[in-house]
Coordinates of C-alpha atoms in Angstrom, one line a residue:
Chain A
M131 CA -200.3 81.4 57.4
S132 CA -200.8 77.7 57.3
K133 CA -201.3 76.6 61.1
G134 CA -200.0 72.8 61.7
T135 CA -200.1 71.0 65.2
N136 CA -196.2 71.2 65.6
K137 CA -195.4 74.2 67.3
A138 CA -192.2 74.8 66.2
S139 CA -193.2 74.6 62.5
N140 CA -195.6 77.5 63.6
A141 CA -193.0 79.5 65.5
L142 CA -191.3 79.3 62.3
N143 CA -193.8 80.3 59.8
E144 CA -194.6 83.2 62.2
L145 CA -190.8 84.3 62.1
R146 CA -190.6 84.2 58.1
D147 CA -194.1 85.4 57.6
M148 CA -193.0 88.9 60.2
D149 CA -189.4 88.9 58.2
E150 CA -191.4 89.1 55.0
L151 CA -193.7 92.1 56.2
A152 CA -191.0 93.7 57.6
N153 CA -188.9 93.5 54.2
G154 CA -192.0 95.2 52.5
D155 CA -192.1 98.7 51.0
S156 CA -194.4 101.4 52.0
P157 CA -193.9 105.4 53.5
I158 CA -193.9 103.4 56.8
H159 CA -191.5 101.1 56.0
R160 CA -188.8 104.1 54.6
L161 CA -189.1 105.8 58.1
H162 CA -186.2 105.9 60.2
P163 CA -186.5 102.9 62.4
L164 CA -185.5 104.9 65.8
V165 CA -188.7 107.1 65.2
K166 CA -190.9 104.1 64.4
F167 CA -189.6 102.7 67.8
L168 CA -190.1 105.9 70.2
V169 CA -193.2 106.8 68.4
T170 CA -194.4 103.2 69.7
I171 CA -193.2 103.3 73.1
A172 CA -195.1 106.8 73.4
Y173 CA -198.3 105.2 72.0
I174 CA -198.5 102.4 74.6
Y175 CA -197.3 104.4 77.5
F176 CA -200.3 106.9 76.3
V177 CA -202.5 103.9 75.8
V178 CA -201.9 102.5 79.4
S179 CA -202.1 106.0 81.3
F180 CA -206.1 106.2 80.1
S181 CA -208.3 106.0 83.3
K182 CA -209.6 102.3 83.8
Y183 CA -213.1 103.8 83.1
D184 CA -212.4 106.3 80.0
I185 CA -213.8 104.0 77.1
T186 CA -214.4 107.5 75.1
G187 CA -211.1 108.7 75.4
L188 CA -209.2 105.6 74.6
F189 CA -211.2 104.7 71.8
I190 CA -209.6 107.4 69.2
M191 CA -206.6 105.9 69.9
L192 CA -207.5 103.3 67.8
I193 CA -206.8 105.6 64.7
Y194 CA -203.1 105.2 64.8
P195 CA -202.7 101.5 64.4
V196 CA -205.3 101.5 61.9
L197 CA -203.8 104.4 59.9
I198 CA -200.5 102.9 59.9
F199 CA -201.6 99.3 59.5
S200 CA -203.0 101.1 55.9
I201 CA -200.6 103.4 55.0
A202 CA -197.9 100.2 55.2
N203 CA -200.4 98.2 53.2
I204 CA -200.8 95.5 56.0
K205 CA -204.1 93.7 56.6
V206 CA -205.1 94.7 60.6
S207 CA -206.6 90.9 60.6
T208 CA -202.6 89.6 60.6
C209 CA -201.9 90.6 63.8
F210 CA -205.3 89.0 65.2
Y211 CA -203.4 85.7 65.5
K212 CA -201.2 87.1 68.0
L213 CA -203.8 88.0 70.3
R214 CA -204.1 84.3 71.4
L215 CA -201.6 85.1 73.7
V216 CA -202.5 88.6 75.0
L217 CA -206.1 88.2 75.4
P218 CA -206.6 85.0 77.6
L219 CA -204.5 86.8 80.6
V220 CA -205.6 90.0 80.1
L221 CA -209.3 88.6 80.4
M222 CA -208.6 86.3 83.5
V223 CA -207.6 89.7 85.2
G224 CA -210.4 91.8 83.8
I225 CA -213.3 88.9 84.0
F226 CA -213.6 89.9 87.7
N227 CA -214.2 93.4 87.7
P228 CA -217.9 93.2 86.2
I229 CA -218.4 90.6 89.4
F230 CA -217.2 93.2 92.1
E231 CA -218.0 96.5 90.3
G232 CA -221.0 95.3 88.4
R233 CA -221.5 97.9 85.1
A234 CA -218.4 99.8 86.2
G235 CA -216.7 96.6 85.9
V236 CA -218.0 95.9 82.5
V237 CA -216.4 99.0 81.3
S238 CA -213.1 98.4 83.0
M239 CA -213.1 95.2 81.7
I240 CA -213.6 96.7 78.1
T241 CA -210.9 99.3 78.4
L242 CA -208.2 96.6 79.7
M243 CA -209.3 94.7 76.5
M244 CA -208.7 97.9 74.4
K245 CA -205.9 98.3 76.3
G246 CA -204.0 95.0 75.5
T247 CA -205.2 95.1 71.8
F248 CA -203.9 98.6 70.7
S249 CA -200.6 97.9 72.5
L250 CA -200.6 94.6 70.7
M251 CA -201.2 95.9 67.5
A252 CA -198.6 99.1 67.9
S253 CA -196.0 96.7 68.6
F254 CA -196.8 94.3 66.1
I255 CA -197.0 97.3 63.0
M256 CA -193.4 98.5 64.1
V257 CA -191.9 95.2 63.9
A258 CA -193.8 94.2 60.7
T259 CA -192.4 97.3 59.1
T260 CA -188.7 97.3 60.6
P261 CA -186.3 94.7 59.6
I262 CA -184.2 93.6 62.9
D263 CA -181.0 95.1 61.8
G264 CA -182.6 98.3 61.7
L265 CA -184.4 98.0 65.2
C266 CA -180.9 97.0 66.6
A267 CA -179.2 100.1 65.0
A268 CA -181.6 102.1 66.6
L269 CA -181.3 100.4 69.6
R270 CA -177.6 101.4 69.4
K271 CA -178.2 105.0 68.8
I272 CA -179.9 105.2 72.0
H273 CA -177.2 103.7 73.8
V274 CA -178.6 100.2 74.5
P275 CA -175.5 98.5 75.2
S276 CA -173.7 96.5 72.3
I277 CA -173.5 93.3 74.1
L278 CA -177.2 93.1 74.7
V279 CA -177.9 94.5 70.8
T280 CA -175.3 91.8 69.4
L281 CA -177.1 89.2 71.9
L282 CA -180.2 89.8 70.3
L283 CA -179.2 89.9 66.8
L284 CA -177.3 86.5 66.9
T285 CA -179.9 85.0 69.3
Y286 CA -182.7 85.8 66.5
R287 CA -180.6 84.4 63.6
Y288 CA -180.1 81.1 65.6
I289 CA -183.5 80.7 66.8
G290 CA -184.6 80.2 63.4
V291 CA -181.8 77.1 63.0
L292 CA -182.6 75.7 66.5
V293 CA -186.4 75.9 66.4
R294 CA -186.1 74.2 62.8
E295 CA -184.3 71.3 64.5
V296 CA -186.7 71.0 67.1
A297 CA -189.8 70.8 64.8
I298 CA -187.9 67.8 63.0
M299 CA -187.2 66.0 66.2
T300 CA -190.8 66.7 67.3
D301 CA -192.2 65.8 64.1
A302 CA -189.8 62.1 63.9
Y303 CA -191.1 61.4 67.8
K304 CA -194.8 62.2 66.9
L305 CA -194.7 59.7 63.9
R306 CA -193.0 57.2 66.5
A307 CA -195.4 57.7 69.0
P308 CA -198.9 58.9 67.3
K309 CA -201.1 58.7 70.2
Q310 CA -199.0 60.1 72.7
K311 CA -199.7 64.1 73.6
G312 CA -196.2 65.0 74.3
I313 CA -192.6 63.4 74.8
A314 CA -192.5 60.8 77.4
I315 CA -191.0 61.1 80.7
N316 CA -188.3 58.5 79.7
A317 CA -187.2 61.1 77.0
W318 CA -187.3 64.1 79.2
G319 CA -183.5 64.5 79.6
S320 CA -182.2 63.2 76.1
F321 CA -184.7 64.6 73.8
L322 CA -183.6 68.3 74.8
G323 CA -180.1 67.4 76.5
Q324 CA -179.0 66.0 72.5
L325 CA -180.1 69.4 71.2
L326 CA -177.9 71.0 73.9
L327 CA -175.1 68.9 73.2
R328 CA -174.8 69.5 69.6
S329 CA -175.8 73.4 70.1
M330 CA -173.0 73.5 72.2
D331 CA -170.9 72.3 69.6
K332 CA -172.5 74.9 67.1
A333 CA -171.6 77.6 69.4
S334 CA -168.0 76.6 69.4
E335 CA -167.9 76.4 65.8
L336 CA -169.7 79.6 65.6
Y337 CA -167.2 81.5 67.9
N338 CA -163.8 80.2 66.1
S339 CA -165.4 81.1 63.0
M340 CA -166.4 84.7 64.1
Q341 CA -162.8 84.9 65.9
L342 CA -161.3 84.2 62.3
R343 CA -163.1 87.3 61.0
A344 CA -162.0 89.4 63.7
F345 CA -164.8 89.7 66.0
K346 CA -164.2 91.6 69.2
G347 CA -168.0 91.7 70.9
E348 CA -169.7 94.2 68.6
F349 CA -171.1 94.0 64.9
F350 CA -170.5 96.8 62.6
Y351 CA -174.0 98.1 61.2
A352 CA -174.1 99.2 57.2
S353 CA -174.0 103.0 58.1
Q354 CA -177.7 104.0 58.7
R355 CA -178.9 107.4 57.2
G356 CA -179.7 110.0 59.8
L357 CA -183.1 111.5 60.5
N358 CA -184.8 113.5 57.5
C359 CA -187.5 115.9 57.6
L360 CA -190.1 113.1 57.2
D361 CA -188.7 111.1 59.9
V362 CA -189.2 114.3 62.3
I363 CA -192.7 115.6 61.1
Y364 CA -194.0 112.0 61.9
L365 CA -192.5 112.0 65.4
V366 CA -193.7 115.5 66.4
A367 CA -197.1 114.8 64.4
C368 CA -198.1 111.3 66.3
I369 CA -196.8 112.4 69.7
G370 CA -198.8 115.7 69.2
G371 CA -201.8 113.2 68.2
F372 CA -201.1 111.5 71.7
V373 CA -200.6 114.1 74.0
A374 CA -204.1 115.8 72.4
A375 CA -206.0 112.8 72.6
R376 CA -204.7 112.5 76.3
F377 CA -205.5 115.5 77.6
I378 CA -208.5 116.1 75.9
N379 CA -211.8 113.9 75.1
L380 CA -211.5 114.2 71.4
T381 CA -214.2 111.5 70.6
E382 CA -216.8 113.4 73.2
T383 CA -215.7 116.5 71.5
L384 CA -216.4 115.0 68.1
G385 CA -219.6 113.5 69.1
G386 CA -220.7 116.9 70.2
L387 CA -220.2 118.5 66.8
F388 CA -223.5 116.0 65.8
V389 CA -225.4 116.1 68.8
Chain B
M80 CA -196.6 84.5 83.4
H81 CA -195.8 86.8 80.1
M82 CA -197.5 89.9 81.6
A83 CA -199.2 92.3 78.7
D84 CA -198.9 96.0 78.4
A85 CA -202.8 96.3 79.5
L86 CA -202.0 94.8 83.0
L87 CA -199.3 97.6 84.2
S88 CA -199.9 101.2 84.9
P89 CA -196.9 103.5 83.3
A90 CA -195.6 104.1 87.0
V91 CA -195.4 100.2 87.8
A92 CA -193.9 99.4 84.2
T93 CA -191.4 102.6 84.6
T94 CA -190.4 101.2 88.2
M95 CA -190.1 97.3 86.8
Y96 CA -187.8 98.6 83.7
A97 CA -185.6 100.6 86.5
A98 CA -185.2 97.6 88.3
S99 CA -184.3 95.3 85.5
T100 CA -182.1 98.1 84.1
V101 CA -180.0 98.0 87.2
A102 CA -179.8 94.0 87.3
A103 CA -178.7 94.1 83.7
G104 CA -176.1 96.8 84.0
A105 CA -174.8 94.9 87.0
S106 CA -174.9 91.6 84.5
I107 CA -173.1 93.4 81.6
F108 CA -170.4 95.1 84.0
K109 CA -169.4 91.8 85.3
V110 CA -169.7 90.0 82.0
N111 CA -167.5 92.6 80.6
K112 CA -165.4 92.6 83.3
E113 CA -164.5 88.8 83.5
K114 CA -163.8 89.3 79.4
E115 CA -166.8 87.0 78.8
S116 CA -168.0 89.0 75.6
I117 CA -166.0 86.1 73.8
K118 CA -168.7 84.0 75.1
I119 CA -171.3 86.2 73.3
P120 CA -172.0 83.1 70.4
T121 CA -172.1 80.7 73.2
M122 CA -174.7 82.5 74.8
A123 CA -177.0 83.3 71.9
V124 CA -177.2 79.8 70.7
T125 CA -177.9 78.5 74.2
A126 CA -180.7 81.4 74.6
A127 CA -181.8 80.1 71.2
L128 CA -182.0 76.6 72.7
V129 CA -184.1 77.4 76.0
F130 CA -186.2 79.3 73.2
A131 CA -186.3 76.5 71.0
G132 CA -187.0 74.1 74.4
Q133 CA -190.0 76.2 75.0
M134 CA -191.6 74.6 71.9
I135 CA -191.3 71.2 73.1
N136 CA -194.1 69.6 75.3
Y137 CA -193.7 67.1 77.7
T138 CA -196.4 65.0 79.0
I139 CA -197.0 64.9 82.5
P140 CA -197.6 61.2 83.8
G141 CA -200.9 60.3 85.2
T142 CA -202.8 63.8 84.4
G143 CA -203.2 63.4 80.2
S144 CA -201.9 67.1 80.0
S145 CA -198.7 68.5 78.9
G146 CA -196.2 71.3 79.9
H147 CA -193.1 73.1 78.9
I148 CA -190.4 75.0 80.3
C149 CA -189.3 78.5 80.7
G150 CA -185.8 77.8 81.0
G151 CA -184.5 80.5 83.2
M152 CA -183.0 77.8 85.6
L153 CA -181.6 76.0 82.8
L154 CA -179.8 79.5 81.4
T155 CA -178.5 80.1 85.0
S156 CA -177.2 76.2 85.4
L157 CA -175.2 76.4 82.2
L158 CA -174.3 80.2 81.9
G159 CA -174.1 81.6 85.1
P160 CA -176.6 84.2 86.6
Q161 CA -175.3 87.0 84.8
A162 CA -174.8 85.6 81.8
G163 CA -177.9 83.8 82.0
F164 CA -179.4 86.9 82.8
L165 CA -178.6 88.7 79.8
S166 CA -179.5 85.6 77.7
M167 CA -183.1 85.5 79.3
I168 CA -183.8 89.7 78.8
V169 CA -183.1 88.7 74.7
I170 CA -185.6 85.7 74.9
L171 CA -188.4 87.8 76.4
A172 CA -187.6 90.6 73.9
I173 CA -187.7 88.3 71.0
Q174 CA -191.1 86.4 72.2
C175 CA -192.4 90.1 73.0
L176 CA -191.7 91.8 69.6
F177 CA -192.2 88.5 67.1
F178 CA -194.8 86.7 69.0
A179 CA -196.7 89.4 70.8
D180 CA -196.0 87.2 74.3
G181 CA -195.9 89.7 76.6
G182 CA -195.6 93.9 76.2
L183 CA -193.2 96.4 75.0
L184 CA -193.8 98.5 78.1
A185 CA -193.9 95.6 80.2
L186 CA -190.9 94.0 79.2
G187 CA -189.0 95.4 82.5
A188 CA -191.4 93.7 84.5
N189 CA -191.4 90.4 82.7
C190 CA -187.6 90.5 82.9
W191 CA -187.9 90.7 86.5
N192 CA -190.3 88.3 87.3
M193 CA -189.2 85.5 85.0
A194 CA -185.5 86.5 84.8
F195 CA -184.3 88.1 87.7
Y196 CA -185.9 85.6 90.2
G197 CA -184.7 82.6 88.2
C198 CA -181.4 83.8 87.4
F199 CA -180.2 85.5 90.6
V200 CA -182.4 84.5 93.3
G201 CA -182.3 80.7 91.9
Y202 CA -178.4 80.8 91.8
Y203 CA -177.4 82.6 94.7
L204 CA -180.1 81.2 97.2
I205 CA -180.5 77.7 95.8
W206 CA -178.0 76.7 92.9
K207 CA -174.8 77.7 94.5
P208 CA -175.4 76.5 98.2
I209 CA -177.0 73.0 96.8
M210 CA -174.2 72.9 94.4
K211 CA -171.3 73.7 97.5
S212 CA -173.0 70.8 99.7
K213 CA -171.7 67.5 100.1
L214 CA -174.5 66.1 98.7
N215 CA -174.2 63.1 96.0
E216 CA -173.9 65.2 92.5
R217 CA -177.1 63.3 90.8
L218 CA -178.9 64.4 94.0
K219 CA -177.7 67.8 93.6
L220 CA -179.1 67.9 90.0
I221 CA -182.2 66.8 91.2
I222 CA -182.7 68.9 94.1
A223 CA -181.2 72.1 93.0
P224 CA -183.6 72.8 89.7
I225 CA -186.4 71.5 91.3
V226 CA -186.3 73.6 94.1
G227 CA -185.1 76.5 92.4
C228 CA -187.9 76.2 89.8
I229 CA -190.7 76.0 92.1
L230 CA -189.2 79.0 94.6
T231 CA -188.6 81.5 91.5
L232 CA -191.7 80.9 90.0
Q233 CA -193.5 81.3 93.0
L234 CA -192.0 84.3 93.4
G235 CA -192.6 86.1 89.6
A236 CA -196.5 84.9 90.3
F237 CA -196.5 87.0 93.3
S238 CA -194.4 89.8 91.5
V239 CA -197.4 89.7 88.5
V240 CA -200.1 89.5 91.1
L241 CA -198.1 92.6 93.1
E242 CA -197.7 94.7 90.0
T243 CA -201.2 94.1 88.4
S244 CA -202.9 95.1 91.8
L245 CA -200.4 98.1 92.2
S246 CA -201.5 99.0 88.7
G247 CA -204.9 99.2 89.7
I248 CA -205.9 97.1 86.7
T249 CA -207.9 94.6 88.5
D250 CA -210.9 94.5 91.5
L251 CA -210.4 90.9 92.4
P252 CA -208.8 91.4 95.9
F253 CA -205.3 90.8 96.3
G254 CA -205.5 87.6 99.0
T255 CA -207.8 85.9 96.4
F256 CA -205.8 86.9 93.3
V257 CA -202.7 85.1 95.1
S258 CA -204.6 82.1 96.0
I259 CA -205.4 81.8 92.5
M260 CA -202.0 82.5 90.8
Q261 CA -199.7 80.5 93.4
P262 CA -201.1 77.0 93.4
I263 CA -201.1 77.0 89.4
H264 CA -197.2 78.1 89.6
L265 CA -196.7 75.3 91.9
A266 CA -197.7 72.8 89.4
I267 CA -195.8 74.7 86.7
G268 CA -192.8 74.9 88.8
L269 CA -192.4 71.4 89.8
V270 CA -193.1 70.6 85.9
E271 CA -190.1 72.7 84.9
G272 CA -188.1 71.4 87.7
L273 CA -188.6 67.9 86.8
V274 CA -187.8 68.6 83.1
T275 CA -184.6 70.9 83.8
S276 CA -183.5 68.2 86.3
A277 CA -183.7 65.3 83.6
V278 CA -182.0 67.5 81.0
L279 CA -178.8 68.1 83.5
L280 CA -178.6 64.4 84.6
F281 CA -178.4 63.8 80.7
I282 CA -175.8 66.6 80.4
K283 CA -173.8 65.5 83.3
E284 CA -173.1 62.0 81.7
A285 CA -172.1 63.5 78.6
R286 CA -170.5 66.5 79.2
P287 CA -170.3 67.5 83.0
E288 CA -168.0 70.5 82.5
L289 CA -171.1 72.3 80.7
I290 CA -172.9 72.6 84.3
K291 CA -172.1 75.7 86.2
D292 CA -170.3 74.7 89.9
L293 CA -170.7 71.0 89.5
R294 CA -167.9 70.0 91.5
P295 CA -164.9 68.5 89.4
T296 CA -163.9 65.1 89.4
E297 CA -160.7 63.3 88.5
A298 CA -162.4 62.4 85.0
W299 CA -162.4 65.9 84.1
N300 CA -159.5 68.0 82.7
C301 CA -157.9 70.4 85.1
D302 CA -159.1 73.6 82.9
A303 CA -162.7 72.7 84.1
A304 CA -162.0 72.8 87.8
K305 CA -160.2 75.9 87.5
D306 CA -162.8 77.4 85.6
A307 CA -165.6 75.8 88.3
K308 CA -163.4 77.8 91.2
S309 CA -163.3 81.0 89.5
N310 CA -167.0 81.3 88.6
G311 CA -169.7 82.1 91.0
K312 CA -168.4 85.1 93.1
L313 CA -170.6 87.8 93.6
S314 CA -168.3 91.5 92.9
F315 CA -168.7 94.2 95.6
K316 CA -170.3 96.7 92.9
A317 CA -172.6 94.2 91.5
T318 CA -174.2 93.1 95.1
I319 CA -174.8 96.8 95.5
A320 CA -176.1 96.9 92.0
V321 CA -178.7 94.0 92.7
L322 CA -179.5 95.2 96.0
A323 CA -180.3 98.6 94.9
A324 CA -182.6 96.8 92.2
V325 CA -184.3 95.0 95.0
A326 CA -184.3 98.5 96.7
I327 CA -186.1 100.3 93.5
V328 CA -188.8 97.6 93.4
I329 CA -189.4 97.6 97.2
G330 CA -189.5 101.4 97.5
G331 CA -191.5 102.1 94.5
G332 CA -194.0 99.3 95.4
F333 CA -194.3 100.8 98.9
S334 CA -194.2 104.4 97.6
L335 CA -197.3 103.7 95.4
L336 CA -199.1 101.8 98.5
A337 CA -198.2 104.6 100.3
S338 CA -199.6 107.4 98.0
S339 CA -203.0 105.5 98.1
N340 CA -203.1 106.3 102.0
P341 CA -203.0 109.9 103.4
D342 CA -200.0 111.0 104.7
G343 CA -199.6 111.8 108.2
L344 CA -200.2 115.3 107.9
E345 CA -203.3 114.8 105.7
W346 CA -204.8 112.2 108.2
S347 CA -204.3 114.8 110.9
L348 CA -206.3 117.6 109.3
F349 CA -208.9 115.8 107.2
G350 CA -209.0 111.7 107.5
N351 CA -210.3 111.7 111.4
A352 CA -213.4 113.9 110.3
D353 CA -215.7 111.3 111.6
S354 CA -214.0 111.5 115.3
G355 CA -215.0 115.3 114.9
Y356 CA -211.3 116.5 114.5
S357 CA -212.2 118.3 111.4
Q358 CA -214.8 120.4 113.0
N359 CA -212.5 121.4 115.7
M360 CA -209.5 122.4 112.7
G361 CA -212.4 124.2 110.7
L362 CA -210.8 122.4 107.7
D363 CA -212.8 120.6 104.7
E364 CA -210.5 118.5 102.0
E365 CA -212.5 119.9 99.0
D366 CA -212.3 123.8 100.0
Y367 CA -208.8 123.7 101.4
G368 CA -206.3 125.6 99.8
V369 CA -205.8 128.0 97.2
K370 CA -208.8 128.5 94.8
S371 CA -208.1 130.3 91.6
T372 CA -208.7 129.8 88.0
A373 CA -205.3 128.8 87.8
A374 CA -204.8 126.4 90.4
D375 CA -208.5 124.6 88.8
K376 CA -206.3 124.5 85.6
A377 CA -203.4 123.1 87.0
Q378 CA -205.4 120.5 88.9
S379 CA -206.9 119.3 85.7
V380 CA -203.2 119.1 83.6
Q381 CA -202.1 117.3 87.3
D382 CA -205.3 115.0 87.1
K383 CA -204.8 114.0 83.5
T384 CA -200.9 113.5 83.9
S385 CA -201.1 111.7 87.2
I386 CA -199.7 108.3 86.6
L387 CA -202.1 106.1 88.3
P388 CA -205.4 106.3 86.9
D389 CA -208.1 107.7 88.6
Y390 CA -211.5 106.4 89.7
G391 CA -214.1 109.1 88.8
F392 CA -216.4 106.7 87.1
K393 CA -217.8 105.1 90.1
D394 CA -219.6 108.6 91.1
S395 CA -220.7 109.3 87.7
D396 CA -224.3 108.7 87.2
S397 CA -224.8 108.8 83.1
F398 CA -224.8 105.4 81.1
L399 CA -221.6 103.4 81.0
G400 CA -219.8 106.5 82.4
T401 CA -220.1 108.3 79.3
S402 CA -222.5 111.2 77.9
T403 CA -224.5 111.0 74.6
S404 CA -221.9 112.9 72.8
G405 CA -219.3 110.3 73.9
I406 CA -221.1 107.4 72.3
V407 CA -221.9 109.3 69.1
G408 CA -218.3 110.5 69.3
I409 CA -217.2 106.9 69.2
G410 CA -219.7 105.9 66.0
V411 CA -217.8 109.1 64.6
V412 CA -214.4 107.5 65.4
A413 CA -215.5 104.4 63.9
A414 CA -216.6 105.6 60.7
V415 CA -213.1 107.5 60.5
I416 CA -211.4 104.0 61.1
V417 CA -213.5 102.4 58.4
V418 CA -212.6 104.9 55.9
V419 CA -208.7 104.8 57.1
S420 CA -208.8 101.3 56.4
L421 CA -210.1 101.3 53.0
I422 CA -207.5 103.4 52.1
P423 CA -205.5 100.6 50.6
K424 CA -208.4 99.1 48.6
L425 CA -209.1 102.4 47.1
V426 CA -205.6 103.1 46.1
K427 CA -205.2 99.6 44.2
K428 CA -208.7 100.1 42.6
K429 CA -207.2 103.2 41.4
E430 CA -203.8 101.7 40.1
K431 CA -206.0 99.0 38.3
D432 CA -208.4 101.5 36.8
E433 CA -205.5 103.4 35.3
Q434 CA -203.7 100.2 34.3
G435 CA -207.0 99.2 32.6
D436 CA -207.3 102.7 30.7
K437 CA -203.9 102.4 29.4

């Protein structure tokens, strides 16, 4: 992934990369989106429910994302770039634990970082193996209101268009003000304002064109296949595994076999 | 201010999901009732615009640094509180899913901290009263966004501290945490307010009818005036729903606080042992109650399923709170993880070898 100085271009690259990954093919990609969504939620729920001192119990939870990354044939390192947003805040909150608690605080800080990283890996692998249409259809299946799902799908589509415009505008501005760090105060209003006015015109054109195609507030999704045997096995096995890992310290049990 | 999953306990995350769901339900009800579903494309494009607008860095004069907007107040001033809230939820969901900014489990909390305050509190407490006042239009568009952004970001930052502290994640004392977060967000709120205000002043000159509740002047057409009059009323049901959301947050929050303190009965039985009352009562908390294998097992299940994490480590004498078998176990699991991560390479190598044989 090439990283430039333009935030908008970087965001576009990130979106494109995720789209490409999601449209790949692997046993994980072929699973039903609803099953992947439920398993991900369950995984994160179980991960954050571990005690803040249970470093060994939590460690075994790493197997799930690594295994899924492997089967989906996606490098684990692809999600590390995204940790730049998660870890600073988690670290800011956790960094005081060693100061106030000493040795125990070090452990609680480590488990906090692990929880942050594991949760990110799980949600990344879900999005990296599920196209947005599939995800939206899954959300409709669990009765998330249609207005929210339609809004999600439309906004996702339009983010690409508007972020590209912002990338062009900021590049153009930067070329005219090379030593400036951002947009100068005299252009604060007009910079985003101009884009806003054009976007509103775009929105009304979009609305008219959708009306002409008989849009009544909801999209129709291509008929999704139902759950198959493999989906059910995956769901039961994963959730069973999470429950077992939560209730039995499997790491210590495994270690006990060798000690 | 996007919270990661790791910063919340399941109880707090669920409570915040419930609160945000109630607010979202009320918003959907209102938007549907007003047959505003036809405005979905406008909401989507505006949400995408705000998302794109977050990528723009604004130079802060005299500091040498730059800031960006979050957009809650801007969305509210263009779409109104309900549609603004729904659009903000979608932005937060996309940020969480595709950019790992915020967590999937923390989405409810993030919606509350960044969207609820910005859209509902910012609109009903700040935006609407100021827009109704007799101030000069330009002045209104300067004061409302600045006051709104500062207040709503302060509330959001306070909620982040409250949620993290209730989750038992940090040992940082509540007061210290608040004193770190609030001033930072004061500065962020001021910059966001100034940028929002600048954008709205620009819009006012070109298309004033786009701004919610701005008093129509003769230059505007009559339809815009009608729209401005009819919008902005909070229905009875929506008011109840919003109040219910607030009640869940406050109720959930206080019940968690309360759960860390003994209740009246418990206190009267065990809590005042230092005063010698337990001797009089003849009770000891550890041995009180039914003792049986079944009860012990039930207790162990209860400990595992208790939503707030336990804090047993402090009493543990072992190194880093774990036993030797635990440390060896970590090594074994690490080895398994390495093997698992090598699967794709092994499969590829096998495929290559097979192709080479052919």
